[in-house]
PDB file of N, CA and C in Angstrom:
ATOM      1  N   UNK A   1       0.831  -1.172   0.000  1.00 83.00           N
ATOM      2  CA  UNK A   1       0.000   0.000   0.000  1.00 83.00           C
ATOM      3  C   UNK A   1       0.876   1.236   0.000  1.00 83.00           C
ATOM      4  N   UNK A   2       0.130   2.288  -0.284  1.00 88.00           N
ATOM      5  CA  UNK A   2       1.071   3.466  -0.303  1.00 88.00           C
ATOM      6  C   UNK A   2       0.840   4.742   0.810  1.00 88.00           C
ATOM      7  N   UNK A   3       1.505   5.184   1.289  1.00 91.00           N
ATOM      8  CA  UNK A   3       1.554   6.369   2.852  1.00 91.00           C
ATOM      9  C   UNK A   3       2.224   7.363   1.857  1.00 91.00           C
ATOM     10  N   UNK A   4       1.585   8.510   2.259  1.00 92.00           N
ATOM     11  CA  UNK A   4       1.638   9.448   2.119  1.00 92.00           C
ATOM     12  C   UNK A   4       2.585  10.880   2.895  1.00 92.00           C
ATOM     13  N   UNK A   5       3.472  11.674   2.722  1.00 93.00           N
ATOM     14  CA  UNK A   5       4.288  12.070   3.837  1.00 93.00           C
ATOM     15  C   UNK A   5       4.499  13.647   3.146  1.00 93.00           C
ATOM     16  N   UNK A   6       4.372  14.435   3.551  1.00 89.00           N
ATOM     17  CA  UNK A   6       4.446  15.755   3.391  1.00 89.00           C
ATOM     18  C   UNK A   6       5.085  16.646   4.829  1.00 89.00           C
ATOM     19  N   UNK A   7       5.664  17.724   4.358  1.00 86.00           N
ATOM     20  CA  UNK A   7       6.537  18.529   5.604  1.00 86.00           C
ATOM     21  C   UNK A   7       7.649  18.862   5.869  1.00 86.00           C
ATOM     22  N   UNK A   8       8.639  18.713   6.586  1.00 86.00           N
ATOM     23  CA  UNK A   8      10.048  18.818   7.185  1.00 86.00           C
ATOM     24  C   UNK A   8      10.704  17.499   6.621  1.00 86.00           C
ATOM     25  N   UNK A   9      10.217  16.793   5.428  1.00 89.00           N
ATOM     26  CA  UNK A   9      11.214  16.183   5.408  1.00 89.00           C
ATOM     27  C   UNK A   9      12.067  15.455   4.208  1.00 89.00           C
ATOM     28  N   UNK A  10      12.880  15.048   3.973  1.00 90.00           N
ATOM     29  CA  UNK A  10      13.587  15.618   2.295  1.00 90.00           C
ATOM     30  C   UNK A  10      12.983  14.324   1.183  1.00 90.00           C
ATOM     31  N   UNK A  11      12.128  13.796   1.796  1.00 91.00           N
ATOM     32  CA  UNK A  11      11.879  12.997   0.457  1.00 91.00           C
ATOM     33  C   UNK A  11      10.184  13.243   0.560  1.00 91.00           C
ATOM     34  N   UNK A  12       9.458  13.977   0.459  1.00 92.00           N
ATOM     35  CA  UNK A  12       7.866  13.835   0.719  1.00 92.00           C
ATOM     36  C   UNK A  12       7.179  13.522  -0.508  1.00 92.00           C
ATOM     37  N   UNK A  13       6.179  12.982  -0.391  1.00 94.00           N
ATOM     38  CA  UNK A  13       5.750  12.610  -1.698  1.00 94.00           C
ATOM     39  C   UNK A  13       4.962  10.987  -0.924  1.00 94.00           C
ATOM     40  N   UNK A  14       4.749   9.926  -2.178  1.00 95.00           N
ATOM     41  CA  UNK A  14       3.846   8.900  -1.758  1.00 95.00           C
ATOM     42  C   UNK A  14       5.294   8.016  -1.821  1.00 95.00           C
ATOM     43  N   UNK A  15       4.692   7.244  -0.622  1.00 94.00           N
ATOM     44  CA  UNK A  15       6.147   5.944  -0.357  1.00 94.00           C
ATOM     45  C   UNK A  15       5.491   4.763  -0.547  1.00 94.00           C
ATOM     46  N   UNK A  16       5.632   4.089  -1.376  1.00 93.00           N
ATOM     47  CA  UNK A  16       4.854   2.399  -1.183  1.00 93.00           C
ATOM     48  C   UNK A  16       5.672   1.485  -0.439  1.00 93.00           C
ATOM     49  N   UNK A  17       4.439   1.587   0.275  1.00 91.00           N
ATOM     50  CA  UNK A  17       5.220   0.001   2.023  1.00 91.00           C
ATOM     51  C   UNK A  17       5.512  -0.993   1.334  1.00 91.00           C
ATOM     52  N   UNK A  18       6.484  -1.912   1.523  1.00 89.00           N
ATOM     53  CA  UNK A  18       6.500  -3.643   1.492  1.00 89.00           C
ATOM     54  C   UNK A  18       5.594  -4.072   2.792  1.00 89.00           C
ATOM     55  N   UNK A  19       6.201  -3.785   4.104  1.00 85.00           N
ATOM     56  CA  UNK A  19       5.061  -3.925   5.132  1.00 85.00           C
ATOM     57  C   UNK A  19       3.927  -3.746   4.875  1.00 85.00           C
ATOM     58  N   UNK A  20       3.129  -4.439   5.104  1.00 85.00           N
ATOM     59  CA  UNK A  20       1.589  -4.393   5.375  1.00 85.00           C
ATOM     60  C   UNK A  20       1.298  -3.386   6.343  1.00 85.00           C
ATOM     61  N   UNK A  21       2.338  -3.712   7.503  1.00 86.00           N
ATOM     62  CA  UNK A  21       2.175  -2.900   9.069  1.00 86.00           C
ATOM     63  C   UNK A  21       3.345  -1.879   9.851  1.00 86.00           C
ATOM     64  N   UNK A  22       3.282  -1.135   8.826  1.00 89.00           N
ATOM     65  CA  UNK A  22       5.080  -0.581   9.200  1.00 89.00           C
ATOM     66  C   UNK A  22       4.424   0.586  10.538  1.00 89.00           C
ATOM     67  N   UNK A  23       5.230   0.703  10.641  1.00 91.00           N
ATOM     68  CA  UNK A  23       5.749   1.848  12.272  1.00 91.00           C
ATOM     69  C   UNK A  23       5.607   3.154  11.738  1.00 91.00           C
ATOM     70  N   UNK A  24       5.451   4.622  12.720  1.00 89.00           N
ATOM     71  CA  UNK A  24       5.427   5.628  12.108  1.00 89.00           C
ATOM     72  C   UNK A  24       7.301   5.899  12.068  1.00 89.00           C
ATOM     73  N   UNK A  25       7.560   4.798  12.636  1.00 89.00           N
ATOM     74  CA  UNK A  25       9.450   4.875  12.601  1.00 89.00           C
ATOM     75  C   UNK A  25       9.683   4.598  10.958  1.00 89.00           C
ATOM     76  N   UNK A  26       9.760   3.911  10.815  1.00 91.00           N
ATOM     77  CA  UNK A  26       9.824   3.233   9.308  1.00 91.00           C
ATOM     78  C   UNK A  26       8.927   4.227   8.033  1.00 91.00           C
ATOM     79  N   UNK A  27       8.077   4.778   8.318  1.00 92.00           N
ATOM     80  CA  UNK A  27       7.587   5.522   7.598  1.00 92.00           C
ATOM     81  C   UNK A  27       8.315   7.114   7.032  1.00 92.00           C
ATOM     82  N   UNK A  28       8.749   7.561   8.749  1.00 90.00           N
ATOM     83  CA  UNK A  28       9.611   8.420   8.645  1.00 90.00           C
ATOM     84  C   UNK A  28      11.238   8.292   8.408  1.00 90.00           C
ATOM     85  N   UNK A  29      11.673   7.143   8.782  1.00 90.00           N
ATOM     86  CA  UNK A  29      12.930   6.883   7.479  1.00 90.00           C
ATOM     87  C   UNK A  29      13.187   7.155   6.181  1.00 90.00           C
ATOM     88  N   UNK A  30      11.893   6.375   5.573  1.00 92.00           N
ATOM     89  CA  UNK A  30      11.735   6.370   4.292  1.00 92.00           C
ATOM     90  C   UNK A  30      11.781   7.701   3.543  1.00 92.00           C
ATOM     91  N   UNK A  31      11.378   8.048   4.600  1.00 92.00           N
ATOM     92  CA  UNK A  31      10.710  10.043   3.969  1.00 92.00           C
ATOM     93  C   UNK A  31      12.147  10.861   4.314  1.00 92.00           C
ATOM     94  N   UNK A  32      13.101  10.214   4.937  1.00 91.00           N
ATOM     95  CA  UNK A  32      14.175  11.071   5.470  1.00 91.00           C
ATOM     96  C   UNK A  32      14.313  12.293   6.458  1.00 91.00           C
ATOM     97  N   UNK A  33      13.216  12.037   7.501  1.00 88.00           N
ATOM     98  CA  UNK A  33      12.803  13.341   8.277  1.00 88.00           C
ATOM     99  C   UNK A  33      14.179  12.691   9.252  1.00 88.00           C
ATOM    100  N   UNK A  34      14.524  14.142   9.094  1.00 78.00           N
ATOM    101  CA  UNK A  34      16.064  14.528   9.827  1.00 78.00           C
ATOM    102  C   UNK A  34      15.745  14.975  11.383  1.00 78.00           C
ATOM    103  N   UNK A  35      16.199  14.309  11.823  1.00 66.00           N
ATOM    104  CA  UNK A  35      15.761  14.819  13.896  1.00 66.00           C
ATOM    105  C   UNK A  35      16.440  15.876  13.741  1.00 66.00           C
ATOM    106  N   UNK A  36      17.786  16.860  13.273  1.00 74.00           N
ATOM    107  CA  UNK A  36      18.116  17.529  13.480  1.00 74.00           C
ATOM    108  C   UNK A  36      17.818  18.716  12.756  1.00 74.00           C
ATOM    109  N   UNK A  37      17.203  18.789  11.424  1.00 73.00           N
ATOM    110  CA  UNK A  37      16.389  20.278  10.954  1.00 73.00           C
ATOM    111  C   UNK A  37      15.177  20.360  10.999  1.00 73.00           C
ATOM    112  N   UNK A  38      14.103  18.772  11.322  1.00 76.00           N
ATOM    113  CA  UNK A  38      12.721  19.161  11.497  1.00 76.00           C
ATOM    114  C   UNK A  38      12.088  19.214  12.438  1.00 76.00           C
ATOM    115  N   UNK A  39      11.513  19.870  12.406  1.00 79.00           N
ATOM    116  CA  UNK A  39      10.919  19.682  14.201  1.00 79.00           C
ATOM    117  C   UNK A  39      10.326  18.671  14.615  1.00 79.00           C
ATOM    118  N   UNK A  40      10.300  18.387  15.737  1.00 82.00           N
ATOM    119  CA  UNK A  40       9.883  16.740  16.385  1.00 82.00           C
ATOM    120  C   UNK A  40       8.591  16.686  17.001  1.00 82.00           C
ATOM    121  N   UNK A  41       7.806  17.689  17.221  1.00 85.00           N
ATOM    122  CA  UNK A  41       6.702  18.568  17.893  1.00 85.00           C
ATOM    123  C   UNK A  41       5.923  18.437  17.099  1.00 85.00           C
ATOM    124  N   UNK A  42       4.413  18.585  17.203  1.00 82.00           N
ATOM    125  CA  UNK A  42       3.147  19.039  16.479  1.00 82.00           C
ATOM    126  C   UNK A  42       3.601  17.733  14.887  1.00 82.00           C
ATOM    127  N   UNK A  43       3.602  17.103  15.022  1.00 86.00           N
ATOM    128  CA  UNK A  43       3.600  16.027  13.738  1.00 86.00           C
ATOM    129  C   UNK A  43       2.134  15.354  13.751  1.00 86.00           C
ATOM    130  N   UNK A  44       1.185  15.160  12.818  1.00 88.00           N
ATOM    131  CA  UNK A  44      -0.036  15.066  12.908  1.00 88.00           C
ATOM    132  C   UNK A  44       0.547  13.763  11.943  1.00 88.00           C
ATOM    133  N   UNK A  45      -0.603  12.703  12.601  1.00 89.00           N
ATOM    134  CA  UNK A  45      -0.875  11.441  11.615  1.00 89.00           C
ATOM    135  C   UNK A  45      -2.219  11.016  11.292  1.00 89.00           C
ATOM    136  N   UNK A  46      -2.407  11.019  10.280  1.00 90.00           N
ATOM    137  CA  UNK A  46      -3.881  10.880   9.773  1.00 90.00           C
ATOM    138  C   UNK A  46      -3.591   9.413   9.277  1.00 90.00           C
ATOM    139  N   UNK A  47      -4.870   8.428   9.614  1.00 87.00           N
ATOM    140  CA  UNK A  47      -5.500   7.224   9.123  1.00 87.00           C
ATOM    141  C   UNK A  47      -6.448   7.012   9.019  1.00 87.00           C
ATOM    142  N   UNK A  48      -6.672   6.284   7.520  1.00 87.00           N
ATOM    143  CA  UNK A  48      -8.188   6.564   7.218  1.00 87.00           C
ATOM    144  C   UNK A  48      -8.268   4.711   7.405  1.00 87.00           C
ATOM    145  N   UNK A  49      -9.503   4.645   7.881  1.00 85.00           N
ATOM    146  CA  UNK A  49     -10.078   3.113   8.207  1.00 85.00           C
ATOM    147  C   UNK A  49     -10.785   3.390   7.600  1.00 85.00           C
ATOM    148  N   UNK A  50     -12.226   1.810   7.677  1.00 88.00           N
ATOM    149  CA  UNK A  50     -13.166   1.723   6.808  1.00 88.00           C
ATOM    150  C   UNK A  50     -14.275   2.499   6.888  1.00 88.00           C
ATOM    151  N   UNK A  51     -14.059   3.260   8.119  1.00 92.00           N
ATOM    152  CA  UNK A  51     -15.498   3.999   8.559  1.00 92.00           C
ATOM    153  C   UNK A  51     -15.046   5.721   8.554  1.00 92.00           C
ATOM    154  N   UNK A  52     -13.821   5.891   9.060  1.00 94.00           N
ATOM    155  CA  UNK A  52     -13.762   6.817   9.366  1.00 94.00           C
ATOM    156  C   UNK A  52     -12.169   7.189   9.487  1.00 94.00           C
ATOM    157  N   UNK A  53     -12.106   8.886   9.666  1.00 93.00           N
ATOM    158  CA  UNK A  53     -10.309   8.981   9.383  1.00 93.00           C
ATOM    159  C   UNK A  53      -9.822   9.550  10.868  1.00 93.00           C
ATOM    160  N   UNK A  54      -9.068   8.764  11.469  1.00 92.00           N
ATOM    161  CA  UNK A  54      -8.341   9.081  12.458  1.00 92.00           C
ATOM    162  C   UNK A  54      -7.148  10.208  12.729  1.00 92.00           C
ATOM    163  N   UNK A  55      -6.998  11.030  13.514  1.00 92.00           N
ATOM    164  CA  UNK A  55      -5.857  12.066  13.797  1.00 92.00           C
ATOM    165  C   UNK A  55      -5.227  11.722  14.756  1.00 92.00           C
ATOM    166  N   UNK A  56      -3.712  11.710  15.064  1.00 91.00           N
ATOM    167  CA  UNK A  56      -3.013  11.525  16.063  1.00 91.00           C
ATOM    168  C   UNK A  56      -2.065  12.450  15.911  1.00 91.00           C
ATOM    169  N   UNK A  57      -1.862  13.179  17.153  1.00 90.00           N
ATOM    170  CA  UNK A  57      -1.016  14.315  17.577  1.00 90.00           C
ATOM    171  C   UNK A  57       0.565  13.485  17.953  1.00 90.00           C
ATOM    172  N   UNK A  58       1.289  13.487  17.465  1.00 88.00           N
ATOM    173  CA  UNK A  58       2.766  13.147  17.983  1.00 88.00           C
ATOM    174  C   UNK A  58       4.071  13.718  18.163  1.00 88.00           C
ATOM    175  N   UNK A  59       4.576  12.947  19.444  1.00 89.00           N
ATOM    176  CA  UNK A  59       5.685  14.045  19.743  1.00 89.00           C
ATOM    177  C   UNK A  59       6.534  13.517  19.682  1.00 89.00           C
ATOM    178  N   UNK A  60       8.055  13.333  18.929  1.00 86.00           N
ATOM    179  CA  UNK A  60       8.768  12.849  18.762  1.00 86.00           C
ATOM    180  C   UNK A  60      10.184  12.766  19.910  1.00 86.00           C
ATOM    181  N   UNK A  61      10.018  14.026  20.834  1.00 88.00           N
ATOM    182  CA  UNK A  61      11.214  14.326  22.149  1.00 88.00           C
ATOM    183  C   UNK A  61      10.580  13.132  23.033  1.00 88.00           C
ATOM    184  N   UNK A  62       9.538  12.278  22.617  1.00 88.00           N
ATOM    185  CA  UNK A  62       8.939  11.687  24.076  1.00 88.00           C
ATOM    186  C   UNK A  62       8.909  10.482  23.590  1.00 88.00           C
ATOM    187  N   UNK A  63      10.592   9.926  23.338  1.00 84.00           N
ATOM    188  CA  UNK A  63      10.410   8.278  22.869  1.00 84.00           C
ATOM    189  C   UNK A  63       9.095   7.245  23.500  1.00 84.00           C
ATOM    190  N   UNK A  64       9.063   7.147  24.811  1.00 86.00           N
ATOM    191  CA  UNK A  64       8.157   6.218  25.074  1.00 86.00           C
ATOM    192  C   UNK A  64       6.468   6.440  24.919  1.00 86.00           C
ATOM    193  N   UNK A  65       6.261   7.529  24.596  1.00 83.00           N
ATOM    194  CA  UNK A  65       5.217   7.780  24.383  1.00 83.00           C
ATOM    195  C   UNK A  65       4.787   7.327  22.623  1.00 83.00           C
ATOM    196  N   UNK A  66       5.268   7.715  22.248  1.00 85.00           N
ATOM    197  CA  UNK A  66       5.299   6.873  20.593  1.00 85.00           C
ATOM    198  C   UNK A  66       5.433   5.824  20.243  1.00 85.00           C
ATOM    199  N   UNK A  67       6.295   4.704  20.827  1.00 86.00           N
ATOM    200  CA  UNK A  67       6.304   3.363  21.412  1.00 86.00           C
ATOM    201  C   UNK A  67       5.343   2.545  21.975  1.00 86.00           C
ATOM    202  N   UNK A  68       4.175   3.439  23.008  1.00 88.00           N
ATOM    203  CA  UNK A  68       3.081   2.865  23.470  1.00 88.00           C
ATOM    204  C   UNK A  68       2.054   3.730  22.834  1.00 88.00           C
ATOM    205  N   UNK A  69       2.123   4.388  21.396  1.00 88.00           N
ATOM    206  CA  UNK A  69       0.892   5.091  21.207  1.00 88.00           C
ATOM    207  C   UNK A  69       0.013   4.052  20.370  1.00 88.00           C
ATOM    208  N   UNK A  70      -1.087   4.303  20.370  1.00 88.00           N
ATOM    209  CA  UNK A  70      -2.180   3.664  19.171  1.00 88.00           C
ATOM    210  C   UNK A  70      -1.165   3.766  18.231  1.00 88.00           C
ATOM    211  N   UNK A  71      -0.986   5.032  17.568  1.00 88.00           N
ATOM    212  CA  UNK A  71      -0.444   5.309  16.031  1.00 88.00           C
ATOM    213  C   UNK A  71       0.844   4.916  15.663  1.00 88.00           C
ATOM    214  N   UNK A  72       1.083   4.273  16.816  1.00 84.00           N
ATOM    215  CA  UNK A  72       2.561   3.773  16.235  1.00 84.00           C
ATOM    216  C   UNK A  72       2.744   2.657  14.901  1.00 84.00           C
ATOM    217  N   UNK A  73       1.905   1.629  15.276  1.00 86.00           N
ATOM    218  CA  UNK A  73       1.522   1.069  14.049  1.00 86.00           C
ATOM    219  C   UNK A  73       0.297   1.306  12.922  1.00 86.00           C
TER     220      UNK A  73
END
């Protein structure tokens, strides 16, 4: 499937997963978001399910919180 990535980071554009279930870690690799010129703050993740589209607020200074979030996967 393909994720979508726009913002702070040097490759934005559409990324097609091999994962079925990738991480918002792995997502943001792909996209090349640099911890050191983009900001790690206010990063919004949108998922759309079958009913409806989800928002998640994420903060990237707060490893364990992203680790145990819903949106991590």
């Amino acid at each position: 499937f393909i994720v979508t990535v726009f913002g702070e980071v040097q490759k934005p554009g559409n990324i097609e997963m091999v994962s079925q279930n990738p991480n918002i870690m792995e997502v943001l690799t792909l996209a090349k978001f640099s911890t050191i010129t983009s900001k790690r703050e206010g990063i919004i993740l949108l998922r759309q399910n079958k009913d409806s589209l989800q928002k998640f607020y994420l903060d990237l200074r707060d490893a364990q919180s992203i680790f145990t979030s819903e949106a991590y996967y």
